[in-house]
Short mmCIF file of C-alpha atoms in Angstrom, two decimals:
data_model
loop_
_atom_site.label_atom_id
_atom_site.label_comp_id
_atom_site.label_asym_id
_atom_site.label_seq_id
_atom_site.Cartn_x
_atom_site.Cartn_y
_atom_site.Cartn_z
CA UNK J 1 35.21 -10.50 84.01
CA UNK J 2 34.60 -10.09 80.55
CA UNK J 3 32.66 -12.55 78.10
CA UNK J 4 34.73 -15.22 76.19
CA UNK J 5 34.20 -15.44 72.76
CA UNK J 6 35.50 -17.45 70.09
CA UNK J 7 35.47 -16.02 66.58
CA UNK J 8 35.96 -18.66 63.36
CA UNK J 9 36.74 -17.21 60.58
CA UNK J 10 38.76 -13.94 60.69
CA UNK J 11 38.40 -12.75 57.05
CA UNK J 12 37.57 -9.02 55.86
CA UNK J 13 34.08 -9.32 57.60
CA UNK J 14 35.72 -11.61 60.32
CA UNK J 15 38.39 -9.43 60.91
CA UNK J 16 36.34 -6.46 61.56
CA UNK J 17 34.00 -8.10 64.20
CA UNK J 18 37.18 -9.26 65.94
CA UNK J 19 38.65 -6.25 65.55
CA UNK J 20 35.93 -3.97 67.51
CA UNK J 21 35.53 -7.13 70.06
CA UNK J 22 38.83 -6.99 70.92
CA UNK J 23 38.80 -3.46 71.30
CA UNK J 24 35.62 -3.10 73.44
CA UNK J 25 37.35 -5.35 76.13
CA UNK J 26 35.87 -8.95 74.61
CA UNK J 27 38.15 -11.75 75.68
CA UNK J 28 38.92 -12.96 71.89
CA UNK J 29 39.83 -16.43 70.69
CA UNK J 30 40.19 -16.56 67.23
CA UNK J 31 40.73 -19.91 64.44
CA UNK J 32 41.06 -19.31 60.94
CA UNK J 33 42.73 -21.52 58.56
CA UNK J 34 45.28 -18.47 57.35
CA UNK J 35 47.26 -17.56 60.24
CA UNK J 36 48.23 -14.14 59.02
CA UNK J 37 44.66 -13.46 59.27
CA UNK J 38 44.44 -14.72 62.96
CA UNK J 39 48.18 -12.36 63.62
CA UNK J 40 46.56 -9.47 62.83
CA UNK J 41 43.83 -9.89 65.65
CA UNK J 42 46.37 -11.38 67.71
CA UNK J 43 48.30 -8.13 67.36
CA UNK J 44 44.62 -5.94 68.88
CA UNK J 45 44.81 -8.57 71.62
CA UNK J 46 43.02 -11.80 71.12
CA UNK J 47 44.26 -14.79 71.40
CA UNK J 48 45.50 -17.40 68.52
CA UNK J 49 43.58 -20.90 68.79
CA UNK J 50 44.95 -24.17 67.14
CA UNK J 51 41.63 -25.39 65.81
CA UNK J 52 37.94 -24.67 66.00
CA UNK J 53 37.88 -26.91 69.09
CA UNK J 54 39.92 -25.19 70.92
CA UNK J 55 38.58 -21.76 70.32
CA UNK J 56 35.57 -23.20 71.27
CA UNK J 57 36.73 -24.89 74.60
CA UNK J 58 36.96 -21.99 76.48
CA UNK J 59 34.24 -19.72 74.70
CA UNK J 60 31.03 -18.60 76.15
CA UNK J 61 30.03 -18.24 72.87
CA UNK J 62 31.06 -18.96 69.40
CA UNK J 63 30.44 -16.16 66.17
CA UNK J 64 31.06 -18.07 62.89
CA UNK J 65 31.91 -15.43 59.91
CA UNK J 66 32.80 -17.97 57.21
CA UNK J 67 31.70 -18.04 53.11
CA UNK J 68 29.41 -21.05 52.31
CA UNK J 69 27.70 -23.58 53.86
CA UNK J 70 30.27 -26.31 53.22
CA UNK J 71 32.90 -24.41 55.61
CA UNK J 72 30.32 -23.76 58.16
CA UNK J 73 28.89 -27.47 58.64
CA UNK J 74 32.69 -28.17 58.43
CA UNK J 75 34.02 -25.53 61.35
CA UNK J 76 31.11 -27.21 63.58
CA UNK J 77 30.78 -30.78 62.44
CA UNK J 78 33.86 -31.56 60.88
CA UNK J 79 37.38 -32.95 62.43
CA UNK J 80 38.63 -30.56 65.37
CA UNK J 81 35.45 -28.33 64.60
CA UNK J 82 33.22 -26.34 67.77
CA UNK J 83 30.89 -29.35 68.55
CA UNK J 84 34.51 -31.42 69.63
CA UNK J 85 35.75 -29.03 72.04
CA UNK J 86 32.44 -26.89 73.01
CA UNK J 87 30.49 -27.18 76.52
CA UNK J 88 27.11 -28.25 76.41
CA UNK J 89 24.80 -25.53 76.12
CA UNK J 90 27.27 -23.25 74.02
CA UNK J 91 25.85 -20.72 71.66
CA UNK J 92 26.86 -20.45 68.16
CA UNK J 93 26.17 -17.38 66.43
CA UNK J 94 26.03 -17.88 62.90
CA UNK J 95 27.03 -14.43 61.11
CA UNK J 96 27.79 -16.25 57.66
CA UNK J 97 25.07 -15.76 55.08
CA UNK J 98 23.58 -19.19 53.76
CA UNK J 99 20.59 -21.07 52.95
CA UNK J 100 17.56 -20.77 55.05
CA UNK J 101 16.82 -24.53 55.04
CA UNK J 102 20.39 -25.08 55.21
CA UNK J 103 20.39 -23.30 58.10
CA UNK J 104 17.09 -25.14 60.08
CA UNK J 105 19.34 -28.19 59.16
CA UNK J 106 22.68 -26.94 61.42
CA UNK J 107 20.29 -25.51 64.17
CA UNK J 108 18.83 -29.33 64.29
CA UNK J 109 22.20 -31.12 64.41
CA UNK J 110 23.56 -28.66 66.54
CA UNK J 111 20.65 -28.89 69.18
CA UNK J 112 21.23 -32.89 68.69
CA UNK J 113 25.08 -32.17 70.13
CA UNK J 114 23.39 -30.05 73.01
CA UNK J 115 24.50 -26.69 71.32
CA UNK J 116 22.03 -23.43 71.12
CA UNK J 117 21.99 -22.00 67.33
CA UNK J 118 21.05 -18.50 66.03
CA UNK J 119 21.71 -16.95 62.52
CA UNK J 120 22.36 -14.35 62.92
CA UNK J 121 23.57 -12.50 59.17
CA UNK J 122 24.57 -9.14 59.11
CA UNK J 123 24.63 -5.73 56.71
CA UNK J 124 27.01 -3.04 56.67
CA UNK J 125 30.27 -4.60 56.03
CA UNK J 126 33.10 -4.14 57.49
CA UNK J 127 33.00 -0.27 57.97
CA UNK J 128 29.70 -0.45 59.99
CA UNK J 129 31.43 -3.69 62.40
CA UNK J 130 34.46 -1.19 63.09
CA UNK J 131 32.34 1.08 63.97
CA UNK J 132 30.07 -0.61 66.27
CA UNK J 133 26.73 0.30 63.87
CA UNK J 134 26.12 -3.80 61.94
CA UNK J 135 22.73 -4.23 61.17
CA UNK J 136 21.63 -8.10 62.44
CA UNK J 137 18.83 -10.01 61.95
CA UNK J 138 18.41 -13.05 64.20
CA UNK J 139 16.65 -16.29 63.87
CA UNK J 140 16.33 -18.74 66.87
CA UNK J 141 14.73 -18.91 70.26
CA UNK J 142 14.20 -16.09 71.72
CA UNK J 143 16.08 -16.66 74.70
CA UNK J 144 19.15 -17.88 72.61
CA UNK J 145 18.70 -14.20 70.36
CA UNK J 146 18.64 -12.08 73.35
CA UNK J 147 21.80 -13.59 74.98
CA UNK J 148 23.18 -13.19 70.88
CA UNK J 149 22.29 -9.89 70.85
CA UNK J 150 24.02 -9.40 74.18
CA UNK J 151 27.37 -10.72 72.89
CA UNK J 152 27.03 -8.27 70.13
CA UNK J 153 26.27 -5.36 71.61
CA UNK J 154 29.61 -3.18 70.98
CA UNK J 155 29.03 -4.25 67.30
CA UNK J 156 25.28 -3.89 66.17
CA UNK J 157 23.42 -0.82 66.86
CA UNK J 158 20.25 -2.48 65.29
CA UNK J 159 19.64 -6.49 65.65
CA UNK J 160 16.45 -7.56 65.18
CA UNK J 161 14.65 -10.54 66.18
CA UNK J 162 12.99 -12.24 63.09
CA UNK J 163 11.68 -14.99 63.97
CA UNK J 164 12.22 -18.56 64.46
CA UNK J 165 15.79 -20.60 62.96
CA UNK J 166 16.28 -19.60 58.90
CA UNK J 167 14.45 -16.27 59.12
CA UNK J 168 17.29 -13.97 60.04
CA UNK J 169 19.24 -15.84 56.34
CA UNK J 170 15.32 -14.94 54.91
CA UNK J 171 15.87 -11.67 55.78
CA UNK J 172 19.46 -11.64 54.64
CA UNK J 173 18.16 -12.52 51.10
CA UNK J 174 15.92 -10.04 51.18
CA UNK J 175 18.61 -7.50 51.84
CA UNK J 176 20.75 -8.58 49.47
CA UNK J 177 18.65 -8.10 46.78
CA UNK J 178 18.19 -4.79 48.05
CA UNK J 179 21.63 -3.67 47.93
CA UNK J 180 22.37 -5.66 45.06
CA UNK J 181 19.91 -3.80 42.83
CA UNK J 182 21.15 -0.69 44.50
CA UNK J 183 24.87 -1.57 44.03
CA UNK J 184 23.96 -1.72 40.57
CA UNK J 185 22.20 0.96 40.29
CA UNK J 186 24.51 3.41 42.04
CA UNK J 187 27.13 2.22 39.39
CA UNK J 188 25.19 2.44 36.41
CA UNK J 189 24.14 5.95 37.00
CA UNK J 190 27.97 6.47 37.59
CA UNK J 191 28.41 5.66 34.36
CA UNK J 192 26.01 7.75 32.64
CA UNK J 193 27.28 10.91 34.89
CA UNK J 194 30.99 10.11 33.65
CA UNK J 195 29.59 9.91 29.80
CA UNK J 196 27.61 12.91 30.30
CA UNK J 197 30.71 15.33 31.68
CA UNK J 198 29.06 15.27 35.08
CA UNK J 199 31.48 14.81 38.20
CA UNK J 200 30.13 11.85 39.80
CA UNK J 201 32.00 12.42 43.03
CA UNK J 202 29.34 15.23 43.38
CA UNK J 203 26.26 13.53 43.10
CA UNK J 204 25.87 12.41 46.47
CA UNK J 205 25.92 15.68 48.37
CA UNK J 206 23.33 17.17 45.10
CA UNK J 207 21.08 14.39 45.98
CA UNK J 208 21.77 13.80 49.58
CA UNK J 209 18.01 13.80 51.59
CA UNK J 210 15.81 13.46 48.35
CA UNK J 211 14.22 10.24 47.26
CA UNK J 212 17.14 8.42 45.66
CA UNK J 213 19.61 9.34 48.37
CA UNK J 214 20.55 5.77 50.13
CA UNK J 215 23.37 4.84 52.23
CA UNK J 216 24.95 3.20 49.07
CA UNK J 217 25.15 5.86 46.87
CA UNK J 218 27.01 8.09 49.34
CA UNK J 219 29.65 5.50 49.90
CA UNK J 220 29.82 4.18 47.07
CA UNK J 221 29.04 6.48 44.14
CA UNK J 222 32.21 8.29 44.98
CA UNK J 223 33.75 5.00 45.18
CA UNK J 224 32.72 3.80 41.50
CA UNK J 225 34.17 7.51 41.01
CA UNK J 226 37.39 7.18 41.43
CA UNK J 227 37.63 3.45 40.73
CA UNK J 228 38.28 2.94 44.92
CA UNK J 229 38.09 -1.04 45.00
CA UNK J 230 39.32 -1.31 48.54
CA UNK J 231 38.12 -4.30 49.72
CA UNK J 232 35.01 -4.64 52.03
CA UNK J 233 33.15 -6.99 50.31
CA UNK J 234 33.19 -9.48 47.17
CA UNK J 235 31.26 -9.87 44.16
CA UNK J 236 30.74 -13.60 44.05
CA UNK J 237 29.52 -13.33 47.84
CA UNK J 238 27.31 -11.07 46.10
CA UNK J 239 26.42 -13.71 43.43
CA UNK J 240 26.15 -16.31 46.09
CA UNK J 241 23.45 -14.27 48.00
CA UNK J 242 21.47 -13.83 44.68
CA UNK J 243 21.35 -16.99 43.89
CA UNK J 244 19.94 -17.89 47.13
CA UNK J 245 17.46 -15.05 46.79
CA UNK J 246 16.52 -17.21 43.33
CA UNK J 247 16.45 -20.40 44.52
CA UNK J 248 13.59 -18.87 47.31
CA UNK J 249 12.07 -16.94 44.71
CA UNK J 250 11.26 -20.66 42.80
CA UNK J 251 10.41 -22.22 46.23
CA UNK J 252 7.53 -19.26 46.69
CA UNK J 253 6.74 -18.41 43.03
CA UNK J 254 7.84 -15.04 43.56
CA UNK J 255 8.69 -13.55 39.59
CA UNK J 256 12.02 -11.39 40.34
CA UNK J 257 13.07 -10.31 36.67
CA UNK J 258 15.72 -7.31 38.16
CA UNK J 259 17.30 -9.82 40.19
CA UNK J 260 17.90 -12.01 37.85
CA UNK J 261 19.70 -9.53 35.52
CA UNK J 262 21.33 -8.27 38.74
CA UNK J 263 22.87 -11.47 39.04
CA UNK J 264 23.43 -12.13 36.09
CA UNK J 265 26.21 -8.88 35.67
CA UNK J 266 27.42 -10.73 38.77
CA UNK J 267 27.96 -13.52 37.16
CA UNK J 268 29.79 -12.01 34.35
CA UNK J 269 31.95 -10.33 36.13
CA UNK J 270 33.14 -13.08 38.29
CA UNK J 271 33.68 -14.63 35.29
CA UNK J 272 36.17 -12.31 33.86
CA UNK J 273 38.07 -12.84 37.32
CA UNK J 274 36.32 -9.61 39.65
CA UNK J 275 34.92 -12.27 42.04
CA UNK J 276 37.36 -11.61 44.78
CA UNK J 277 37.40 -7.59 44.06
CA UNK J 278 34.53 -5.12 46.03
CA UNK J 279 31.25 -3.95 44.72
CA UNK J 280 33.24 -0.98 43.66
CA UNK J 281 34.32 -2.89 41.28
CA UNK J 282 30.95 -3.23 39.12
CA UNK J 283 31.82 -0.09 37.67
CA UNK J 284 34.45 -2.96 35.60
CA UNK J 285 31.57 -4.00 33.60
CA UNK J 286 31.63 -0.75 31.96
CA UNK J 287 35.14 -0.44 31.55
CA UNK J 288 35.13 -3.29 29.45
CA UNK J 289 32.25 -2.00 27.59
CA UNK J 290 33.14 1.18 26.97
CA UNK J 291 36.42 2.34 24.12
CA UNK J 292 39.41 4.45 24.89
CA UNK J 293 39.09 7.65 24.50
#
């Protein structure tokens, strides 16, 4: 028989990990607030739950893919959340990105109402979860990551154990400034190709297997190209991760001046009202900046 999982939270990242479980013969039960998001997993085969709780009832384990920390503590804690309906003993697989500490907090209330914990953030996007190739890092016990990392086997092709609860959102922050800078990067250079006649949709096969060929800048650089801003991500997700990846950086003493301008163009441009668009969508800060022909 196949495992039983419930999924909470079936947004664009939510949506694509249900979307591959349900098609690598996962038995799916999926809550989300919208129920057009939960109709389109419906529609690949899982099956619509009433409330957190219920999902939960009849899960083996529970992913969470959900945008802050208030949600989370609200899908588990809250009225009708996973710790009502769960079995003892259930594993919740945290796939949101939040606050290490935060995180140590949930993994101690949820042990409290007999449930396992693991963060367990992700990279890729959606793409990569369709395709069966997230990258995961986990935090927990390491009994409690291996059976994780069993439940997501048909949608990581790398997790990694980090270490104990908070250091798979540590290592979350760590990637986000990663791909933040390069995000940024990727764009700006976009930029500078389109004002210097260069076609930027080129650029990635020119540089492709020399030192500043990434994964970003061949998905994306074509992308920022031709203004794609298909939705896979959002900028103030993007903004939220930075500022976590401050807040640490003050809690360690780390100086991290590019992340703070980073950030900051984050910031601006969720401002102007790009929050909800994709990364793509950086190349919007130019736009602005730059007069009609």
């Amino acid at each position: 028989m196949s495992r039983s999982v419930a999924l909470i939270g079936a947004g664009a990242m939510g949506g694509a990990i249900g979307t591959r479980l349900a098609e690598t013969n996962t038995r799916l039960l999926v809550f989300d607030l919208d129920p057009a998001k939960v109709a389109v997993l419906v529609e690949k085969g899982a099956t619509a739950a009433t409330s957190a709780a219920s999902a939960a009832a009849d899960a083996d384990a529970v992913i969470l893919s959900l945008n802050s920390l208030r949600i989370v503590r609200a899908a588990i804690f809250g009225p009708a959340g996973v710790a009502e309906g769960a079995r003892k003993g259930t594993l919740i697989i945290d796939m949101s990105s939040i606050d290490p500490e935060a995180t140590r907090a949930l993994a101690a209330d949820a042990a409290a109402a007999g449930l396992r914990w693991v963060d367990c953030p992700l990279s890729g996007g959606a793409p990569k979860a369709l395709s069966g190739q997230l990258t995961c890092m986990a935090g927990g016990e390491p009994a409690d990551v291996e059976e994780a990392g069993a439940v997501l086997a048909e949608v990581a092709s790398n997790f990694t154990h980090m270490g104990p609860s908070g250091a798979g959102q540590t290592t979350k922050l760590i990637n986000q400034v990663l791909c933040g800078l390069n995000f940024l990067a990727v764009a700006e250079a976009t930029a500078l190709a389109e004002a210097a006649g260069v076609d930027a949709a080129k650029i990635p096969e020119a540089l492709r297997g020399g030192r500043a060929d990434s994964a970003i800048l061949q998905e994306y650089m074509p992308r920022f190209a031709s203004r794609d801003y298909r939705p896979t991500g959002r900028i103030d997700n993007m903004v939220k991760d930075l500022n976590g990846a401050q807040d640490l950086a003050r809690q360690t003493g780390i100086a991290m001046p590019m992340t703070v301008v980073c950030a900051e163009i984050h910031r601006l441009l969720t401002a102007v009202g790009c929050g909800a668009m994709d990364q793509a969508a950086l190349m919007e800060f130019w736009s602005r900046r730059t007069p009609s022909p």
